Amino acid sequence: MCSSDLVLEGLGHKTKIKGIKQRGLFLLQPLYTIFYLYIMLLIDQTRISEELIKKAFVCDLSACKGACCVAGASGAPLEANEADALKKDFNKIKPYMVAQGISAVKKQGYAVYDSDGDLTTPLVGPEKECAYVYFDADQTAKCAIEKAYTEGKLSWNKPLSCHLYPIRINRNKEIEVLKYSRWSVCAPACENGARLKVPVYKFLKAPLIRKFGVQWFKKLDELASRYLQSQIK
């Protein structure tokens, strides 16, 4: 098999359920199950879900107000080197943060482990925004790390997990698997992407190149074109 190819990955399924109330209890009842074959695109040691080619996505901050930085029970997933960088460069990020965020970092640390044992950014409180969030004039949540980067204070951008969203990367031994993550707060981005006809992978060109390099992205773009052509036939 060549270094970039289409791979029939396996059999998946989706089950439609409904809630029913019976004797005072709320129960879930399966209605039907759809079985389907799913395809992964293989490039070197990475596998890419076909959904990154088929699904449309372009962030619409005017509609979502940066909800992905606020919603959820945990902060942004971090690599160990990113946690180290937050500690090293905190004084460069701090001027762009709000008082609550600074206080959260002082109390919890530059990075924390969540209930699943994953390394993440701290939150200002349970189910609250990331500690590194600030709010602009129209109350849109934005990233103080990214702000420091765009103003030339940092040599690195916000955490890769944020930069790549809605792509999530799972590691399986020597293989990295890129999948599309669905989240209701991103509904405006899906609608905006569909209107502009921009697939997920093209919207995230910059962070994908940041992670995998220019040549890898060129392979992905070529493979995506081959895949889409195969769907027409």
mmCIF file of N, CA and C in Angstrom, residues 34-35 51 55-56 65 93 99 102 121 124 131 142 151 175 202-203 220 231:
data_model
loop_
_atom_site.group_PDB
_atom_site.id
_atom_site.type_symbol
_atom_site.label_atom_id
_atom_site.label_comp_id
_atom_site.label_asym_id
_atom_site.label_seq_id
_atom_site.Cartn_x
_atom_site.Cartn_y
_atom_site.Cartn_z
ATOM 1 N N ILE A 34 -28.710 1.361 12.461
ATOM 2 C CA ILE A 34 -28.191 1.469 11.099
ATOM 3 C C ILE A 34 -26.737 1.000 11.116
ATOM 4 N N PHE A 35 -26.431 0.031 10.283
ATOM 5 C CA PHE A 35 -25.046 -0.411 10.143
ATOM 6 C C PHE A 35 -24.469 0.208 8.872
ATOM 7 N N GLU A 51 -15.117 11.936 7.308
ATOM 8 C CA GLU A 51 -15.975 13.055 7.703
ATOM 9 C C GLU A 51 -15.235 14.392 7.642
ATOM 10 N N LYS A 55 -17.775 16.670 5.799
ATOM 11 C CA LYS A 55 -18.473 17.641 6.642
ATOM 12 C C LYS A 55 -17.949 19.050 6.406
ATOM 13 N N ALA A 56 -18.847 20.019 6.500
ATOM 14 C CA ALA A 56 -18.481 21.425 6.328
ATOM 15 C C ALA A 56 -18.376 22.095 7.697
ATOM 16 N N LYS A 65 -20.336 32.863 19.989
ATOM 17 C CA LYS A 65 -19.705 33.637 21.060
ATOM 18 C C LYS A 65 -18.568 32.884 21.752
ATOM 19 N N ILE A 93 1.496 35.785 28.980
ATOM 20 C CA ILE A 93 0.064 35.570 28.719
ATOM 21 C C ILE A 93 -0.799 36.346 29.706
ATOM 22 N N ALA A 99 -9.038 38.644 35.847
ATOM 23 C CA ALA A 99 -8.660 38.366 37.237
ATOM 24 C C ALA A 99 -9.050 36.960 37.679
ATOM 25 N N ILE A 102 -6.568 34.403 36.241
ATOM 26 C CA ILE A 102 -5.264 34.474 36.909
ATOM 27 C C ILE A 102 -5.350 33.804 38.278
ATOM 28 N N THR A 121 -6.130 22.454 30.477
ATOM 29 C CA THR A 121 -6.067 23.786 31.078
ATOM 30 C C THR A 121 -7.052 23.824 32.252
ATOM 31 N N VAL A 124 -12.083 28.264 35.539
ATOM 32 C CA VAL A 124 -12.243 29.237 36.624
ATOM 33 C C VAL A 124 -13.171 28.707 37.706
ATOM 34 N N ALA A 131 -9.480 28.977 32.151
ATOM 35 C CA ALA A 131 -8.804 30.049 32.885
ATOM 36 C C ALA A 131 -8.098 31.032 31.961
ATOM 37 N N LYS A 142 -12.636 34.638 24.091
ATOM 38 C CA LYS A 142 -11.449 34.525 23.248
ATOM 39 C C LYS A 142 -10.266 34.052 24.093
ATOM 40 N N GLU A 151 0.051 39.040 18.992
ATOM 41 C CA GLU A 151 0.700 40.319 19.262
ATOM 42 C C GLU A 151 2.212 40.177 19.403
ATOM 43 N N ILE A 175 0.056 4.705 15.301
ATOM 44 C CA ILE A 175 -0.880 5.371 14.389
ATOM 45 C C ILE A 175 -1.614 6.498 15.110
ATOM 46 N N LYS A 202 -10.134 21.753 5.159
ATOM 47 C CA LYS A 202 -9.647 22.985 4.536
ATOM 48 C C LYS A 202 -9.738 24.163 5.495
ATOM 49 N N PHE A 203 -10.774 24.188 6.316
ATOM 50 C CA PHE A 203 -10.891 25.239 7.321
ATOM 51 C C PHE A 203 -9.725 25.160 8.309
ATOM 52 N N LEU A 220 -2.946 15.079 1.870
ATOM 53 C CA LEU A 220 -4.343 15.029 2.287
ATOM 54 C C LEU A 220 -5.245 15.684 1.245
ATOM 55 N N GLN A 231 -16.685 9.244 -5.092
ATOM 56 C CA GLN A 231 -18.054 9.296 -4.639
ATOM 57 C C GLN A 231 -19.013 9.693 -5.753
#
